CSV table of C-alpha atoms and ligand atoms in Angstrom, one decimal:
chain,number,residue,atom,x,y,z
A,1,MET,CA,0.0,0.0,0.0
A,2,SER,CA,2.7,2.5,1.0
A,3,ASN,CA,4.4,2.2,-2.5
A,4,MET,CA,1.4,3.9,-4.1
A,5,PHE,CA,2.3,7.1,-2.2
A,6,SER,CA,6.0,6.9,-3.0
A,7,LEU,CA,7.6,9.8,-4.9
A,8,GLU,CA,11.1,8.2,-5.1
A,9,GLY,CA,12.9,9.4,-8.2
A,10,LYS,CA,10.4,12.2,-8.9
A,11,ILE,CA,11.3,15.9,-9.3
A,12,ALA,CA,8.8,18.4,-7.8
A,13,LEU,CA,8.7,22.1,-8.5
A,14,ILE,CA,6.8,24.2,-5.9
A,15,THR,CA,6.3,27.8,-6.9
A,16,GLY,CA,6.5,30.4,-4.1
A,17,GLY,CA,7.9,27.6,-2.0
A,18,SER,CA,10.1,29.4,0.5
A,19,TYR,CA,7.7,29.5,3.4
A,20,GLY,CA,4.1,28.9,4.4
A,21,ILE,CA,1.9,26.4,2.5
A,22,GLY,CA,4.4,25.9,-0.3
A,23,PHE,CA,7.2,25.0,2.1
A,24,ALA,CA,4.9,22.6,4.1
A,25,ILE,CA,3.9,20.9,0.8
A,26,ALA,CA,7.5,20.6,-0.3
A,27,LYS,CA,8.5,19.1,3.0
A,28,ALA,CA,5.8,16.5,2.6
A,29,LEU,CA,6.7,15.6,-1.0
A,30,HIS,CA,10.3,15.3,0.1
A,31,GLY,CA,9.3,13.0,2.9
A,32,ALA,CA,7.7,10.8,0.3
A,33,GLY,CA,10.9,10.7,-1.7
A,34,ALA,CA,10.8,13.6,-4.2
A,35,ARG,CA,13.7,15.9,-5.1
A,36,ILE,CA,12.6,19.5,-4.3
A,37,VAL,CA,12.9,22.5,-6.5
A,38,PHE,CA,11.3,25.8,-5.6
A,39,ASN,CA,11.3,29.4,-6.7
A,40,ASP,CA,10.3,32.7,-5.3
A,41,ILE,CA,10.2,36.3,-6.6
A,42,LYS,CA,12.8,37.8,-4.3
A,43,LYS,CA,16.4,36.6,-3.7
A,44,GLU,CA,16.1,37.2,0.0
A,45,LEU,CA,13.1,34.8,0.1
A,46,VAL,CA,15.0,32.1,-1.9
A,47,ASP,CA,18.0,32.4,0.4
A,48,LYS,CA,15.8,32.2,3.5
A,49,GLY,CA,13.9,29.3,2.0
A,50,LEU,CA,17.2,27.4,1.1
A,51,GLU,CA,18.3,27.9,4.7
A,52,SER,CA,15.0,26.6,6.1
A,53,TYR,CA,15.2,23.5,3.9
A,54,ARG,CA,18.8,22.9,4.9
A,55,GLU,CA,17.9,23.2,8.6
A,56,ILE,CA,15.5,20.2,8.2
A,57,GLY,CA,18.0,18.2,6.1
A,58,ILE,CA,16.5,18.9,2.7
A,59,ASP,CA,18.9,19.6,-0.2
A,60,ALA,CA,16.5,21.8,-2.2
A,61,THR,CA,17.3,23.8,-5.4
A,62,GLY,CA,16.0,27.4,-5.4
A,63,TYR,CA,15.4,29.8,-8.2
A,64,VAL,CA,14.7,33.5,-8.2
A,65,CYS,CA,11.9,33.7,-10.8
A,66,ASP,CA,8.7,35.7,-11.2
A,67,VAL,CA,6.0,33.3,-12.1
A,68,THR,CA,4.2,35.9,-14.2
A,69,ASP,CA,7.2,36.3,-16.5
A,70,GLU,CA,6.7,33.8,-19.3
A,71,SER,CA,10.3,33.8,-20.6
A,72,ALA,CA,11.8,33.7,-17.1
A,73,VAL,CA,9.6,30.6,-16.2
A,74,ALA,CA,10.5,28.9,-19.5
A,75,GLU,CA,14.2,29.6,-18.7
A,76,MET,CA,13.9,28.2,-15.2
A,77,VAL,CA,12.1,25.0,-16.4
A,78,ALA,CA,14.7,24.5,-19.2
A,79,ASP,CA,17.5,24.8,-16.6
A,80,ILE,CA,15.7,22.3,-14.2
A,81,GLU,CA,15.2,19.8,-17.1
A,82,LYS,CA,18.9,20.2,-18.1
A,83,ASN,CA,20.4,19.9,-14.7
A,84,LEU,CA,18.0,17.7,-12.8
A,85,GLY,CA,15.6,16.1,-15.2
A,86,VAL,CA,11.9,16.4,-16.3
A,87,ILE,CA,9.6,17.9,-13.7
A,88,ASP,CA,7.2,15.2,-12.6
A,89,ILE,CA,5.2,17.3,-10.2
A,90,LEU,CA,4.3,21.0,-10.5
A,91,VAL,CA,2.6,22.7,-7.5
A,92,ASN,CA,1.2,26.1,-8.5
A,93,ASN,CA,1.4,27.7,-5.1
A,94,ALA,CA,2.7,31.2,-5.5
A,95,GLY,CA,-0.1,33.7,-4.9
A,96,ILE,CA,-1.0,37.2,-3.7
A,97,ILE,CA,-4.1,38.7,-2.2
A,98,LYS,CA,-5.3,42.4,-2.1
A,99,ARG,CA,-8.1,43.0,0.4
A,100,ILE,CA,-9.7,46.2,-1.1
A,101,PRO,CA,-13.4,47.0,-1.5
A,102,MET,CA,-14.1,46.4,-5.2
A,103,HIS,CA,-15.4,50.0,-5.8
A,104,GLU,CA,-12.1,51.3,-4.5
A,105,MET,CA,-9.8,48.9,-6.3
A,106,SER,CA,-8.0,50.0,-9.5
A,107,ALA,CA,-8.1,47.9,-12.6
A,108,GLU,CA,-4.3,47.7,-12.3
A,109,GLU,CA,-4.6,46.2,-8.8
A,110,PHE,CA,-7.2,43.7,-10.0
A,111,ARG,CA,-4.9,42.7,-12.9
A,112,GLN,CA,-2.0,42.2,-10.6
A,113,VAL,CA,-3.9,39.6,-8.6
A,114,ILE,CA,-5.2,37.9,-11.7
A,115,ASP,CA,-1.7,37.9,-13.1
A,116,VAL,CA,-0.1,36.0,-10.2
A,117,ASP,CA,-3.0,33.8,-9.1
A,118,LEU,CA,-4.4,32.8,-12.5
A,119,ASN,CA,-2.1,33.8,-15.4
A,120,ALA,CA,1.0,32.4,-13.6
A,121,PRO,CA,-0.4,28.9,-13.1
A,122,PHE,CA,-1.2,28.9,-16.9
A,123,ILE,CA,2.3,30.0,-17.6
A,124,CYS,CA,4.0,27.5,-15.3
A,125,SER,CA,1.7,24.6,-16.4
A,126,LYS,CA,2.3,25.4,-20.1
A,127,ALA,CA,6.1,25.3,-19.5
A,128,VAL,CA,6.1,21.8,-17.9
A,129,ILE,CA,3.4,20.0,-20.0
A,130,PRO,CA,5.4,19.3,-23.2
A,131,SER,CA,8.1,17.3,-21.3
A,132,MET,CA,5.4,15.6,-19.2
A,133,ILE,CA,3.7,14.5,-22.5
A,134,LYS,CA,7.0,13.1,-23.8
A,135,LYS,CA,7.7,11.3,-20.5
A,136,GLY,CA,4.2,9.8,-20.4
A,137,HIS,CA,3.1,11.1,-17.0
A,138,GLY,CA,2.8,14.3,-14.9
A,139,LYS,CA,1.0,15.8,-11.9
A,140,ILE,CA,-0.1,19.4,-11.6
A,141,ILE,CA,-1.5,20.6,-8.4
A,142,ASN,CA,-3.1,24.1,-8.3
A,143,ILE,CA,-3.5,25.7,-4.9
A,144,CYS,CA,-7.1,27.0,-5.0
A,145,SER,CA,-9.1,28.5,-2.1
A,146,MET,CA,-12.4,28.8,-0.3
A,147,MET,CA,-12.7,31.7,-2.7
A,148,SER,CA,-12.9,29.2,-5.6
A,149,GLU,CA,-16.4,28.7,-4.3
A,150,PHE,CA,-17.3,31.7,-2.2
A,151,GLY,CA,-17.3,35.4,-2.4
A,152,ARG,CA,-16.9,37.9,0.4
A,153,GLU,CA,-16.2,41.6,1.0
A,154,THR,CA,-12.8,43.0,-0.3
A,155,VAL,CA,-11.5,39.9,-2.2
A,156,SER,CA,-13.1,40.3,-5.7
A,157,ALA,CA,-9.9,39.9,-7.7
A,158,TYR,CA,-8.7,37.0,-5.5
A,159,ALA,CA,-12.1,35.2,-5.8
A,160,ALA,CA,-12.2,35.8,-9.6
A,161,ALA,CA,-8.6,34.4,-9.9
A,162,LYS,CA,-9.2,31.3,-7.6
A,163,GLY,CA,-12.5,30.6,-9.3
A,164,GLY,CA,-10.7,30.8,-12.6
A,165,LEU,CA,-8.0,28.5,-11.3
A,166,LYS,CA,-10.6,25.9,-10.5
A,167,MET,CA,-11.7,25.9,-14.1
A,168,LEU,CA,-8.1,26.0,-15.4
A,169,THR,CA,-7.6,22.9,-13.4
A,170,ARG,CA,-10.6,21.1,-15.0
A,171,ASN,CA,-9.5,22.3,-18.4
A,172,ILE,CA,-5.9,21.0,-18.0
A,173,ALA,CA,-7.3,17.7,-16.9
A,174,SER,CA,-9.7,17.6,-19.9
A,175,GLU,CA,-7.0,18.6,-22.4
A,176,TYR,CA,-4.1,16.4,-21.2
A,177,GLY,CA,-5.7,13.5,-19.4
A,178,GLU,CA,-5.1,11.3,-22.4
A,179,PHE,CA,-1.3,11.8,-21.9
A,180,ASN,CA,-1.5,10.5,-18.3
A,181,ILE,CA,-1.3,14.0,-16.8
A,182,GLN,CA,-3.4,14.6,-13.8
A,183,CYS,CA,-4.2,18.1,-12.8
A,184,ASN,CA,-6.1,18.6,-9.5
A,185,GLY,CA,-6.5,21.4,-7.1
A,186,ILE,CA,-6.2,21.7,-3.3
A,187,GLY,CA,-8.6,24.2,-1.8
A,188,PRO,CA,-7.2,25.1,1.6
A,189,GLY,CA,-9.6,26.5,4.2
A,190,TYR,CA,-8.3,29.3,6.4
A,191,ILE,CA,-4.7,28.4,7.1
A,192,ALA,CA,-2.4,30.3,9.6
A,193,THR,CA,0.3,31.8,7.4
A,194,PRO,CA,1.7,35.3,6.9
A,195,GLN,CA,-1.0,35.8,4.2
A,196,THR,CA,-3.8,35.5,6.8
A,197,ALA,CA,-1.9,37.1,9.7
A,198,PRO,CA,-3.7,40.4,9.4
A,199,LEU,CA,-7.0,38.5,10.0
A,200,ARG,CA,-5.7,37.0,13.2
A,201,GLU,CA,-4.0,40.0,14.8
A,202,LYS,CA,-4.9,40.4,18.4
A,203,GLN,CA,-7.0,43.5,19.3
A,204,ALA,CA,-5.5,46.3,21.4
A,205,ASP,CA,-7.3,44.8,24.5
A,206,GLY,CA,-5.7,41.4,23.8
A,207,SER,CA,-9.0,39.9,22.6
A,208,ARG,CA,-9.3,37.9,19.3
A,209,HIS,CA,-9.6,39.7,16.0
A,210,PRO,CA,-13.4,39.5,15.0
A,211,PHE,CA,-12.4,37.7,11.8
A,212,ASP,CA,-10.4,35.2,13.8
A,213,SER,CA,-13.6,34.4,15.9
A,214,PHE,CA,-15.7,34.4,12.7
A,215,ILE,CA,-13.4,31.7,11.1
A,216,ILE,CA,-13.5,29.5,14.2
A,217,ALA,CA,-17.3,29.7,14.2
A,218,LYS,CA,-17.5,28.9,10.4
A,219,THR,CA,-15.1,25.9,10.7
A,220,PRO,CA,-16.5,22.6,12.1
A,221,ALA,CA,-13.0,21.7,13.2
A,222,ALA,CA,-13.1,25.0,15.3
A,223,ARG,CA,-9.6,26.0,14.4
A,224,TRP,CA,-7.4,27.5,11.7
A,225,GLY,CA,-5.6,25.1,9.6
A,226,ASP,CA,-1.8,24.6,9.8
A,227,PRO,CA,0.2,24.4,6.6
A,228,GLU,CA,1.0,20.8,7.6
A,229,ASP,CA,-2.7,20.0,7.2
A,230,LEU,CA,-2.1,20.1,3.5
A,231,ALA,CA,0.8,17.6,3.6
A,232,GLY,CA,-1.2,14.3,3.2
A,233,PRO,CA,-3.5,15.6,0.5
A,234,ALA,CA,-0.5,17.0,-1.5
A,235,VAL,CA,1.3,13.6,-1.4
A,236,PHE,CA,-1.9,11.8,-2.5
A,237,LEU,CA,-2.4,14.1,-5.5
A,238,ALA,CA,1.3,13.9,-6.4
A,239,SER,CA,1.5,10.2,-6.2
A,240,ASP,CA,0.3,7.1,-8.2
A,241,ALA,CA,-2.4,6.7,-5.5
A,242,SER,CA,-4.4,9.4,-7.4
A,243,ASN,CA,-3.7,8.3,-11.0
A,244,PHE,CA,-7.5,8.2,-11.9
A,245,VAL,CA,-8.3,11.4,-10.0
A,246,ASN,CA,-8.4,14.2,-12.5
A,247,GLY,CA,-9.9,17.7,-12.6
A,248,HIS,CA,-10.9,17.4,-8.9
A,249,ILE,CA,-10.6,20.1,-6.2
A,250,LEU,CA,-9.8,18.5,-2.9
A,251,TYR,CA,-11.0,21.0,-0.2
A,252,VAL,CA,-8.9,20.8,2.9
A,253,ASP,CA,-11.0,23.2,5.0
A,254,GLY,CA,-11.9,21.5,8.3
A,255,GLY,CA,-15.4,21.2,7.0
A,256,ILE,CA,-16.2,24.8,6.1
A,257,LEU,CA,-17.9,24.0,2.7
A,258,ALA,CA,-20.1,21.3,4.3
A,259,TYR,CA,-21.4,23.6,7.1
A,260,PHE,CA,-24.5,25.7,7.1
A,261,GLY,CA,-23.6,27.4,10.3
A,262,LYS,CA,-24.4,27.2,14.0
A,263,GLN,CA,-28.1,27.2,14.8
A,264,PRO,CA,-29.2,30.2,16.8
A,265,LYS,CA,-29.4,29.5,20.6
B,301,NAP,P1,1.6,33.6,0.6
B,301,NAP,O1,2.1,34.8,1.2
B,301,NAP,O2,0.4,33.8,-0.3
B,301,NAP,O3,2.9,32.9,-0.2
B,301,NAP,C1,3.0,32.7,-1.5
B,301,NAP,C2,4.4,32.8,-1.9
B,301,NAP,O4,4.4,33.2,-3.3
B,301,NAP,C3,5.3,33.9,-1.2
B,301,NAP,O5,6.6,33.4,-1.0
B,301,NAP,C4,5.3,35.0,-2.3
B,301,NAP,O6,6.3,35.9,-2.2
B,301,NAP,C5,5.3,34.2,-3.5
B,301,NAP,N1,5.0,35.0,-4.7
B,301,NAP,C6,4.1,36.0,-4.8
B,301,NAP,N2,4.1,36.5,-6.1
B,301,NAP,C7,5.1,35.8,-6.7
B,301,NAP,C8,5.6,35.8,-8.1
B,301,NAP,N3,5.1,36.7,-9.0
B,301,NAP,N4,6.5,34.9,-8.5
B,301,NAP,C9,7.0,34.0,-7.6
B,301,NAP,N5,6.6,34.0,-6.3
B,301,NAP,C10,5.6,34.8,-5.9
B,301,NAP,O7,1.3,32.5,1.6
B,301,NAP,P2,0.5,31.2,1.8
B,301,NAP,O8,-0.6,31.5,2.7
B,301,NAP,O9,1.4,30.1,2.1
B,301,NAP,O10,-0.2,30.9,0.3
B,301,NAP,C11,0.2,30.0,-0.6
B,301,NAP,C12,-0.9,29.7,-1.6
B,301,NAP,O11,-2.0,29.2,-0.9
B,301,NAP,C13,-1.4,31.0,-2.3
B,301,NAP,O12,-1.7,30.7,-3.6
B,301,NAP,C14,-2.6,31.4,-1.5
B,301,NAP,O13,-3.5,32.1,-2.3
B,301,NAP,C15,-3.1,30.0,-1.2
B,301,NAP,N6,-4.1,29.9,-0.1
B,301,NAP,C16,-3.8,30.4,1.1
B,301,NAP,C17,-4.7,30.2,2.2
B,301,NAP,C18,-4.4,30.6,3.6
B,301,NAP,O14,-5.3,30.6,4.4
B,301,NAP,N7,-3.2,31.0,3.9
B,301,NAP,C19,-5.9,29.6,1.9
B,301,NAP,C20,-6.2,29.1,0.6
B,301,NAP,C21,-5.3,29.3,-0.4
B,301,NAP,P3,6.1,37.3,-1.3
B,301,NAP,O15,6.2,36.9,0.1
B,301,NAP,O16,7.2,38.2,-1.8
B,301,NAP,O17,4.7,37.8,-1.7
B,302,GCO,C1,-9.6,36.2,3.0
B,302,GCO,C2,-8.5,35.1,3.1
B,302,GCO,C3,-8.8,33.9,2.2
B,302,GCO,C4,-7.8,32.8,2.4
B,302,GCO,C5,-8.0,31.6,1.7
B,302,GCO,C6,-9.3,30.9,2.0
B,302,GCO,O1,-9.2,37.3,3.0
B,302,GCO,O2,-10.8,35.8,3.0
B,302,GCO,O3,-7.3,35.6,2.8
B,302,GCO,O4,-9.0,34.3,0.9
B,302,GCO,O5,-6.5,33.2,2.3
B,302,GCO,O6,-7.7,31.7,0.3
B,302,GCO,O7,-9.3,29.6,1.4
């Protein structure tokens, strides 16, 4: 049974993988046997990421690369293929969020979010697919969101991008399934990372941020997720255990999507 989840001999590229969810997923893929390659947009982040991987005994390869830059991504992928081999697993994890009421958001700000959260997964997937086709297999995992299903105040661009990413996932599965490429999404619930830190900041009087209490109440598990909660689902979707799972979004949300809310007392 355990062989099904083995990633021995596989090469995994995790975008934006120097900390947070990307780092936790990389750790898990490495634990299952994969060679880890990651990128980030700033050199400081790549250096910090390399140090964090080294500290836990992972010999990762890091690239400074902006995932929205098509030629930079093509160059990075060519370099990985030349020096390490074909990328077996791509995790489209890099992302940004801008929490701005829609009527106050500029079109440029909207575009920036779409560019990183939707256009970049297209760019990175497009760069790895030709070699996956030649090799006869490949796994693409797109990091979606609760906002692939829900809307809420201030996150119009993010929700539009993550909803689009769900459909890009289904389309990649549809278009490349015949080449033994599986493209699935992970839809994390509310995970405690720097991205959500402003939503968890303690109030001046030491009490919980109202959004923090809101999330606890919305989540049947009654807690925020940890990046490590995504480890098992990522290994599953990267491994042979999921070879007939394609175009699926695996929500890892402590039950948020299943829950209608607490009944009034
Ligand atoms: P994050 O702050 O969103 O981390 C993403 C990483 O991507 C950061 O290192 C970031 O660098 C990098 N990045 C941003 N733009 C990039 C670009 N153009 N090129 C390359 N790298 C870039 O933290 P996270 O919470 O771990 O999020 C990871 C993914 O999960 C994101 O796609 C996010 O939307 C998604 N997600 C998060 C949650 C949550 O609750 N935390 C829930 C659902 C989905 P900088 O630090 O410089 O921006
Ligand atoms: C927000 C949050 C979310 C989460 C996540 C949920 O402002 O509502 O940042 O969008 O980060 O994507 O799954």
